[in-house]
Every structure is written in structure tokens, then in C-alpha cells.
Short mmCIF file of C-alpha atoms in Angstrom, two decimals:
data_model
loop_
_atom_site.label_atom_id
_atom_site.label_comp_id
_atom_site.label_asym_id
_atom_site.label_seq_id
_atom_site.Cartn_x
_atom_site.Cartn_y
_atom_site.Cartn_z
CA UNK Q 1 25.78 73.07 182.70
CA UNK Q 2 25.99 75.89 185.04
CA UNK Q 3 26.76 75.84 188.48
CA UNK Q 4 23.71 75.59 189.96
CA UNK Q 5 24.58 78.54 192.21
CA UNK Q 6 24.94 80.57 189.54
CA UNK Q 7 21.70 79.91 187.88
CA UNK Q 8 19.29 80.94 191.13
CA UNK Q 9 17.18 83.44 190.42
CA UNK Q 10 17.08 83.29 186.45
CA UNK Q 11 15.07 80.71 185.56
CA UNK Q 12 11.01 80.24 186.66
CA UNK Q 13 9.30 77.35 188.32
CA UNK Q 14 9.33 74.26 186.25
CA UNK Q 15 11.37 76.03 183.76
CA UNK Q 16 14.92 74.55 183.71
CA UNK Q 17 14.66 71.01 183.22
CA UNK Q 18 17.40 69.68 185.69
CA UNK Q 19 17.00 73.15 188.44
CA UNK Q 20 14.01 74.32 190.03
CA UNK Q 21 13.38 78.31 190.41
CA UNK Q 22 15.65 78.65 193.38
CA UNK Q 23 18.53 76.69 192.10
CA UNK Q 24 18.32 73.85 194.03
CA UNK Q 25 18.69 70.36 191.77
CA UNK Q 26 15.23 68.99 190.59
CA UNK Q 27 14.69 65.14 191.81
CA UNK Q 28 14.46 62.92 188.90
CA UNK Q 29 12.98 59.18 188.34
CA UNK Q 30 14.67 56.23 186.83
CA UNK Q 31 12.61 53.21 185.54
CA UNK Q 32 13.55 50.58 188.06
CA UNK Q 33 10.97 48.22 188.00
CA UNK Q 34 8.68 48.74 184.98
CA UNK Q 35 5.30 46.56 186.11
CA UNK Q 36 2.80 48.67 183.37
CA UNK Q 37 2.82 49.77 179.99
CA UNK Q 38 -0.51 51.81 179.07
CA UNK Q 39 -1.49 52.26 175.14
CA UNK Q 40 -3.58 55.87 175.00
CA UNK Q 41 -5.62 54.21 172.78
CA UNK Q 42 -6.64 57.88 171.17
CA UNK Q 43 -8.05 61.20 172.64
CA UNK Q 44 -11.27 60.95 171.40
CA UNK Q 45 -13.94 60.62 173.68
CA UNK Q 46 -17.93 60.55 173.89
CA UNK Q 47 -17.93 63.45 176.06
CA UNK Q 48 -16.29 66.24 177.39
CA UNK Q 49 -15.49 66.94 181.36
CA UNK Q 50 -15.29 70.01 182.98
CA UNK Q 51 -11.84 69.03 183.82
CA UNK Q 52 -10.60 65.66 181.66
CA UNK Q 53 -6.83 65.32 182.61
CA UNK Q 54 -5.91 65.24 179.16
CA UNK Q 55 -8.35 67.44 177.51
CA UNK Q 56 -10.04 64.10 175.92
CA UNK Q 57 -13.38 65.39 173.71
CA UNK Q 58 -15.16 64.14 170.54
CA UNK Q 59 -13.32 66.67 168.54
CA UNK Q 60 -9.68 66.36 170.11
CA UNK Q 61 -7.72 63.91 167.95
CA UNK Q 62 -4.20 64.78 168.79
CA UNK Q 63 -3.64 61.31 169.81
CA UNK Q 64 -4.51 59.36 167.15
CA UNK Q 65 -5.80 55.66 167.44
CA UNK Q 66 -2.78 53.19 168.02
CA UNK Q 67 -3.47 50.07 166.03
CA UNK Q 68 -3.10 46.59 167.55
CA UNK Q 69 -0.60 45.99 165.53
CA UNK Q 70 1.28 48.56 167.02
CA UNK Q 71 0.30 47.32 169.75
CA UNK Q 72 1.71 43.77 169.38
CA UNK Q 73 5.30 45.69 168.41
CA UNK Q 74 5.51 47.04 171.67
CA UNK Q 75 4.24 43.55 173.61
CA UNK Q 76 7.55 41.63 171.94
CA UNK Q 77 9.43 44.68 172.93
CA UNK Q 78 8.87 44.22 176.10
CA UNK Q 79 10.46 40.16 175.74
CA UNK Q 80 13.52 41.34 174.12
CA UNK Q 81 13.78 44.26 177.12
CA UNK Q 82 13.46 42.20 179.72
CA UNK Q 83 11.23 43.81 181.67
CA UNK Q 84 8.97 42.42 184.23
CA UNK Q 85 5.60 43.88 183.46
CA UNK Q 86 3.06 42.13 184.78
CA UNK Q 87 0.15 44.77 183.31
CA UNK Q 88 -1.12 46.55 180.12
CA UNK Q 89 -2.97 49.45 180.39
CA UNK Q 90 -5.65 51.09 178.53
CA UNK Q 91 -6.72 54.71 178.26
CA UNK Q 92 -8.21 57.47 176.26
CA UNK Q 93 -10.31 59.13 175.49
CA UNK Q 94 -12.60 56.61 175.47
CA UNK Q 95 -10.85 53.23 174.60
CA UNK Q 96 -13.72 51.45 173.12
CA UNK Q 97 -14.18 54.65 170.37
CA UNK Q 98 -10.76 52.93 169.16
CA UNK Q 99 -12.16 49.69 166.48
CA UNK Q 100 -9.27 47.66 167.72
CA UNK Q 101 -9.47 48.02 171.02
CA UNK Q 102 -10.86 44.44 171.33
CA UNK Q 103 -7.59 42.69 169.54
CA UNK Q 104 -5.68 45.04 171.76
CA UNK Q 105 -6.97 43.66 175.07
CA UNK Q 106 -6.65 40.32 173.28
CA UNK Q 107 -2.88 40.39 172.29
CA UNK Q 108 -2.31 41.47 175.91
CA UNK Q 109 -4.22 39.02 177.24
CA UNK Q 110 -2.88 36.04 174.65
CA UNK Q 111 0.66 37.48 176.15
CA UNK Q 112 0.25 36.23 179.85
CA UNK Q 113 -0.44 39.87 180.95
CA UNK Q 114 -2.99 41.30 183.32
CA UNK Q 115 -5.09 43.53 181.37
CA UNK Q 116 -6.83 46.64 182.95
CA UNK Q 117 -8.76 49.13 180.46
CA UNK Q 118 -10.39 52.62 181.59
CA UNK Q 119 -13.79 53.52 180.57
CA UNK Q 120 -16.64 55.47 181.44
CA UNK Q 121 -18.65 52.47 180.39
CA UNK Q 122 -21.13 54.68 178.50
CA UNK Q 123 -22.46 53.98 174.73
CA UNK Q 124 -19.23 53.36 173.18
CA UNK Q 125 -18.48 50.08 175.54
CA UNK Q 126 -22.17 49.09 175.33
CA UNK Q 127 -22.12 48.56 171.66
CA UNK Q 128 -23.15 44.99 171.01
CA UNK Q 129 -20.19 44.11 169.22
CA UNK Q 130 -18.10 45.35 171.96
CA UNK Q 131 -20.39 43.39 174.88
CA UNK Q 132 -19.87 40.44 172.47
CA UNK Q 133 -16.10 40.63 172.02
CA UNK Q 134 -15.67 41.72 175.49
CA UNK Q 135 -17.75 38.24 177.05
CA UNK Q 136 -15.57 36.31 174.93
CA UNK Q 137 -12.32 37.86 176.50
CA UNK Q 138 -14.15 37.23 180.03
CA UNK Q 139 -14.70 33.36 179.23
CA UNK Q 140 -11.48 33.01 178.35
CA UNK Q 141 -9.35 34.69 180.25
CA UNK Q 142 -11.28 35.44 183.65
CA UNK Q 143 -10.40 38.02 185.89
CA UNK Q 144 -7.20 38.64 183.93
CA UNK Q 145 -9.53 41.31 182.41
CA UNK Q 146 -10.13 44.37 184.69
CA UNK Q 147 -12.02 46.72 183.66
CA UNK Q 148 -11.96 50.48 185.78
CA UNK Q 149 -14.99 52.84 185.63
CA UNK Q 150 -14.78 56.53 185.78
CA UNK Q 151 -17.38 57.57 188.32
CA UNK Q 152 -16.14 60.92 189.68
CA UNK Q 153 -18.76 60.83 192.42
CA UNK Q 154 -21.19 58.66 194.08
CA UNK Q 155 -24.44 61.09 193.34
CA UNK Q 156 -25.79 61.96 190.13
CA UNK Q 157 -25.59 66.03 190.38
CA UNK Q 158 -21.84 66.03 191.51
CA UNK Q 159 -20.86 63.57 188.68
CA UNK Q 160 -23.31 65.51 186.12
CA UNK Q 161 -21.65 68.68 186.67
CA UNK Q 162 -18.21 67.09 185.77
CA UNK Q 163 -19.10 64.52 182.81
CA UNK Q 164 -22.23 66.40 181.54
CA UNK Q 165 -25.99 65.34 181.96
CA UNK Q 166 -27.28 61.94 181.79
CA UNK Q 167 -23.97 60.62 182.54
CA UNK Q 168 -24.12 59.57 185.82
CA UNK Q 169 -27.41 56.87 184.41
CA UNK Q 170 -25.80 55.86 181.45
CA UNK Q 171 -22.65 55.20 183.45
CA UNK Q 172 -24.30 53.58 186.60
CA UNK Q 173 -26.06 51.20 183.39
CA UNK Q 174 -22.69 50.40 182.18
CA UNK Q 175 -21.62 49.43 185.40
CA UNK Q 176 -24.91 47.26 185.89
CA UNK Q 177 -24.17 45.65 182.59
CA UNK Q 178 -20.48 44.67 183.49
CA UNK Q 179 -21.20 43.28 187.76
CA UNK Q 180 -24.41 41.45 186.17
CA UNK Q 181 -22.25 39.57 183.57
CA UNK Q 182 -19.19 38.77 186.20
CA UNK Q 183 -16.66 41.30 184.44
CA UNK Q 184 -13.62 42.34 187.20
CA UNK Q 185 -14.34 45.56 188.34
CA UNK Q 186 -12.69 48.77 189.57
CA UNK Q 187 -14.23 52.35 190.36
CA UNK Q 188 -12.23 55.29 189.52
CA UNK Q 189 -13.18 58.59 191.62
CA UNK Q 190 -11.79 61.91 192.17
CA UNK Q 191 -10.90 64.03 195.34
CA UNK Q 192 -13.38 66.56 194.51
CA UNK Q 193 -16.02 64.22 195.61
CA UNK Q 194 -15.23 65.14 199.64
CA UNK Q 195 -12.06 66.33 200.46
CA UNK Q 196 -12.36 63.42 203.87
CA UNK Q 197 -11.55 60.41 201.86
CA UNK Q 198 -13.23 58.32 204.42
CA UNK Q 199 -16.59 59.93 203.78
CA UNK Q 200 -15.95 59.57 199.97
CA UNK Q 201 -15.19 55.91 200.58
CA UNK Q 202 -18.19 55.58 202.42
CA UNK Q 203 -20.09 57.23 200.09
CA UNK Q 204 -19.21 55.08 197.37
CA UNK Q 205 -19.21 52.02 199.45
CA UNK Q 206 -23.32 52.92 199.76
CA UNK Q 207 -23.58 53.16 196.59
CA UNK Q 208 -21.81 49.63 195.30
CA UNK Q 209 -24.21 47.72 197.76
CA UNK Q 210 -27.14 49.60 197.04
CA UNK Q 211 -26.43 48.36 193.17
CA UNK Q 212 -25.08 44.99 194.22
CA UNK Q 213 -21.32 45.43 192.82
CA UNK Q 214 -18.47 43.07 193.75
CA UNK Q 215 -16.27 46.38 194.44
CA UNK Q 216 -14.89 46.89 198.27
CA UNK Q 217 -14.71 50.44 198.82
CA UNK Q 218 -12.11 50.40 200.71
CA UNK Q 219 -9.59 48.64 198.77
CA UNK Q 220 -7.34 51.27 197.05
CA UNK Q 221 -7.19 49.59 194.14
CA UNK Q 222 -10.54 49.00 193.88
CA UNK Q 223 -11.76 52.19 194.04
CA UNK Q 224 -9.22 54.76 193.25
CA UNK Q 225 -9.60 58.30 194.54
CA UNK Q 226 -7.55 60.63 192.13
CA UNK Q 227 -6.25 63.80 193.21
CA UNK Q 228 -7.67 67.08 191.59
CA UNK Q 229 -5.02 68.10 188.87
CA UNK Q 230 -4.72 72.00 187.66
CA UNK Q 231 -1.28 73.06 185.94
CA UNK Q 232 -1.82 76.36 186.88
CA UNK Q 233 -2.32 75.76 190.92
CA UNK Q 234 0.70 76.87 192.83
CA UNK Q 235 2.36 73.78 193.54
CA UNK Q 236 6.12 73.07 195.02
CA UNK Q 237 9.20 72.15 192.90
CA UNK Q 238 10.17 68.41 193.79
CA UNK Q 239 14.28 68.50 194.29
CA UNK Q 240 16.23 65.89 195.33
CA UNK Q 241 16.14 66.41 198.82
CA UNK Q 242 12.75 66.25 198.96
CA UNK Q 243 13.06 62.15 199.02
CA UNK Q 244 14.34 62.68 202.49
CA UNK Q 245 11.87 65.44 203.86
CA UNK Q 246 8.85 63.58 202.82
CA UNK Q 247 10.22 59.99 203.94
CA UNK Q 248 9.49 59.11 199.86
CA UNK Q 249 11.70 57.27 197.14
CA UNK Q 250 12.14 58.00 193.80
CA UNK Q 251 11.22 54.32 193.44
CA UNK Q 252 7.88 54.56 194.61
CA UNK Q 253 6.90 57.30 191.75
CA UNK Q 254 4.45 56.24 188.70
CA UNK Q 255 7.19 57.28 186.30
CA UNK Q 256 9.67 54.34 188.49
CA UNK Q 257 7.24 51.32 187.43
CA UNK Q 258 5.26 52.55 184.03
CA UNK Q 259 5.61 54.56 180.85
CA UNK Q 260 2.67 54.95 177.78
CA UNK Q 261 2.57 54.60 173.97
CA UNK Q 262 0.81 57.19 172.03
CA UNK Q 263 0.72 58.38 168.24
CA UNK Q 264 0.16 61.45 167.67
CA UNK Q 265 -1.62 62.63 164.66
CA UNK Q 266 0.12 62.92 161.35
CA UNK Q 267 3.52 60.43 162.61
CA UNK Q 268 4.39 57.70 161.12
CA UNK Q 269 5.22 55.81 164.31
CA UNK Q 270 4.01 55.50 168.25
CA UNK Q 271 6.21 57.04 170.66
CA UNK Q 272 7.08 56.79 174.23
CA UNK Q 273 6.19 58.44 176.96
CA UNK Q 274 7.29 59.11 180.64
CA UNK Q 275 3.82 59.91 182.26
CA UNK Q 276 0.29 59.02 181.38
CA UNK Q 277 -0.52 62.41 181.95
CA UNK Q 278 1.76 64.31 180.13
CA UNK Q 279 0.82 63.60 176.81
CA UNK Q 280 1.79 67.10 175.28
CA UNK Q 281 4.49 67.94 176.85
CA UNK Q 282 7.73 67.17 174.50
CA UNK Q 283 9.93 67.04 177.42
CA UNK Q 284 8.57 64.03 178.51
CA UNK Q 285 8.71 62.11 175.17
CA UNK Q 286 11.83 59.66 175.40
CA UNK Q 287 11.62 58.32 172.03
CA UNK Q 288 10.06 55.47 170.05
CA UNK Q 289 11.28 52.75 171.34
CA UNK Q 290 11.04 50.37 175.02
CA UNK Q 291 14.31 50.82 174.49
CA UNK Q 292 14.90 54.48 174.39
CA UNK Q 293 12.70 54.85 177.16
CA UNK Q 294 15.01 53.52 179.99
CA UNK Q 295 16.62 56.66 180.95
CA UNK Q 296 16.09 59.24 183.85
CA UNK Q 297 13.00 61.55 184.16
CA UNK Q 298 13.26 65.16 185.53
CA UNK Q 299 10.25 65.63 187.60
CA UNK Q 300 9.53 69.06 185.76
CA UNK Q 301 5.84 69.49 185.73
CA UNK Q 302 3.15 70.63 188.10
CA UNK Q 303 1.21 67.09 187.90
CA UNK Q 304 4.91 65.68 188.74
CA UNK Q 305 4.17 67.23 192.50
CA UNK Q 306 0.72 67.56 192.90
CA UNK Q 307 -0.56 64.33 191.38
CA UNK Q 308 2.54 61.45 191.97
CA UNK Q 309 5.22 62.93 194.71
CA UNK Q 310 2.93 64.85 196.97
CA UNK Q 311 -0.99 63.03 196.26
CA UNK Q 312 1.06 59.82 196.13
CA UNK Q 313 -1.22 58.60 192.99
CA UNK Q 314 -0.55 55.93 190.14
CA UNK Q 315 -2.25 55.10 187.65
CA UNK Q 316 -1.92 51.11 187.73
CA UNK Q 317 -3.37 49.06 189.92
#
């Protein structure tokens, strides 16, 4: 590689993989204490939002639908790794589109492992089958079972405007459905909601008692407030001595405790991933395998600033 004098000036922002724009060295990420692994269970979703972090629709199948048998490959890879997760994750789309996504949660659950799936809790989840399979899971394995609603605001027309009409009901019904039938809860909400978080949390925290949900407001992982995300919004380059200037470590970064399993459409096998956010972006693929996903990630992505090093969000709980 060059000398990283000599490449200032000729490459863009969040070009260069290893040197931002003005030829400083990017920051990068080991995994040093992997706690989550999150299945996208596929990108197909029941709706479309104004602005779905990964472009999740009823007509985008890029991401495929992971099988639990897949599923189960990557659980025993985890025992022969060694690592110390303690959670499996769940996203879309909408998981419960995905057929399996009951003996998913199961296998997860069966493994000793805190399980925590992401839903708008719309039609999909409300399925009888899916109520059915989903009180079994809660009889047996309690509050092992989390499940995290999508709620991007606590009033009907600001949610409506992001997740379409009639959403805000059918998810508020969903929600209903899950506190009246002692499910483990979680709300997820976005920034765009009030840019004060306290009045967002107190907005929120109206509406859970108005409804009679076991979810405290102001718990962060109760109800998580995600920031906005736009790839094209002028964000910094993260380098490495921006650990010092913002009094951060590379340790406490989403990509330092978690990576995700997709399959794409059309492969023969899942692969690994570096971010849950980042499903498209080939730099951030690291192979098929737990075990080729051990290495170092180059924070070289606008949602690498805005969303993890700078917002100071994670995905897990």
C-alpha cells in the first residue's frame, strides 16, 4: 500500500477502504466480544417505508429466506468458535413472512440463547399459526423470547407517513395481542419522532400506559430510539484518531460484539456479514463461515459514522 501521504487528495470519501479522503488512516473494528448473531431472515416485507434501512418491500427479494436448517449450521458454529453469544437475532423484512421462522426462534431457543426477533407485528405475525407457534415458544421458554416492535412514532399520522396508512392500528393491535398474552416486549422508534429524545421518551411512555404495556420508556433497551440513516447525508470519515477525540473505543462499536447471516438470492450458501445494515455492500461480506468472519472491519460507510460511531446505536439489546 501507499504511503498514506502520498495518497491525500486522490481518493473520495469512503472510497479507499483502509484511507479516508484526506489521507488520514480509517479506524477499523475487530470482533472482540461477539454477544449477537442476527439471521436476516429475508427482505421481504408486508409493506414499504418511506425510508426502510434496507430497502425491505413485498417485491425486494435480494435476501432470500434463510432456512432453519441453515440456521442450526450456524448455532453449532458458534460451539466449535467459541464464542460467547449470549443472543440470536432476527430481522427482515418482515421475519414472520419467512415459513420457518418459528423453528428458527426454536433452535435458538432449544440452544440456551436469548432470542430477540424484530417485527412490525402486523398481519404476517398475527397469523394464527404463528400466534399458536409463538404461545408455545412463550410457555416454554418465558421471557427468553423478546420480541421488538417497530413503532417509528407514538401518533398515528407521524408513523402513517413512514409505514403507510392503517399501520399505526394494525401495529398498535399487534402490540395489544402480544402485552395481553404476557409476550417480552421491546419498542423500536426512530429519531425523527422529536429530535429531544426526552420528549420522544415521554411521548411514548404516554402511550405504553395509556395501552397498558409492560414497556418502561425509559429503559434504552426497551424502547430503542434509532438514529435517522441517509447514505447520501454529509457525514465525517471515522479514522483512528477519532477513538481518542470522541472519548470512544473501537470495542464499544456494533460491528465489536455482532455480525449477520444472509443468503442472497440465487447462492448456494448463507454468508457473513459485518453490519446488519450493510447488506449490499460487498465490502462488508467476510465470507461464509463464523469462522471467516473474525477479522478486522474498515469502518468505510456513511451508516459506519452516522448510525454506530457518532449516534452510538446497536442493534442488540
Amino acid at each position: 500500500m501507499k504511503d498514506l501521504d502520498q495518497t491525500s487528495g486522490r481518493y473520495g470519501k469512503f472510497e479507499h477502504p483502509r484511507i479516508t479522503a484526506d489521507g488520514q488512516a480509517r479506524a477499523s473494528v475487530r470482533l472482540s466480544n461477539p454477544q449477537t448473531l442476527w439471521f436476516n431472515t429475508g427482505t421481504l416485507c408486508n409493506i414499504t417505508c418511506a425510508n426502510c434501512y434496507i430497502e425491505s418491500s413485498p417485491t425486494n427479494d435480494r435476501l432470500a429466506y434463510i432456512s432453519a436448517a441453515e440456521v442450526q449450521d450456524y448455532l453449532a458454529q458458534i460451539v466449535a468458535r467459541g464464542w460467547p453469544v449470549r443472543e440470536i437475532g432476527f430481522t427482515g423484512g418482515e421475519p414472520f413472512m419467512n415459513p420457518e421462522i418459528i423453528a428458527m426462534i426454536r433452535a435458538a431457543l432449544e440452544a440456551g440463547y436469548r432470542a430477540l426477533v424484530l417485527t412490525n407485528a402486523m398481519q404476517p405475525m398475527m397469523r394464527k399459526r404463528l400466534r399458536t407457534g409463538l404461545c408455545a415458544l412463550r410457555d416454554r421458554f418465558g421471557a427468553r423470547l423478546v420480541l421488538r416492535v417497530s413503532l417509528d412514532h407514538w401518533e398515528r399520522a407521524e408513523h402513517d407517513r413512514e409505514r403507510g396508512a392503517g399501520s399505526y392500528d394494525c401495529t398498535l393491535a399487534g402490540i395489544d395481542w402480544l402485552a395481553e398474552n404476557g409476550f417480552a416486549l421491546a419498542v423500536a422508534g426512530r429519531s425523527f419522532a422529536a429530535p429531544d429524545e426526552e420528549r420522544a421518551r415521554a411521548g411514548y411512555a404516554a402511550l405504553f400506559r395509556a395501552r397498558g404495556w409492560p414497556v418502561d420508556a425509559a429503559d434504552p433497551s426497551r424502547l430503542v430510539i434509532f438514529p435517522e440513516m441517509d447514505a447520501k447525508a454529509e457525514v465525517p470519515e471515522i479514522t483512528t484518531a477519532c477513538w481518542d477525540i470522541l472519548g470512544k473505543s473501537p470495542d464499544q462499536v456494533m460491528c465489536a460484539s455482532s455480525r449477520m447471516v444472509v443468503k442472497r438470492k440465487g447462492a448456494a450458501r448463507p454468508a457473513v456479514l459485518a453490519c446488519t445494515l450493510l447488506p449490499y455492500s460487498p465490502e462488508f461480506e467476510l465470507g461464509e463461515s463464523l469462522a471467516d468472519a473474525e477479522g478486522e472491519v474498515f469502518l468505510n460507510h456513511p451508516h459506519c459514522a452516522k448510525f454506530c460511531v457518532l449516534g452510538g446505536a446497536s442493534c442488540s439489546a
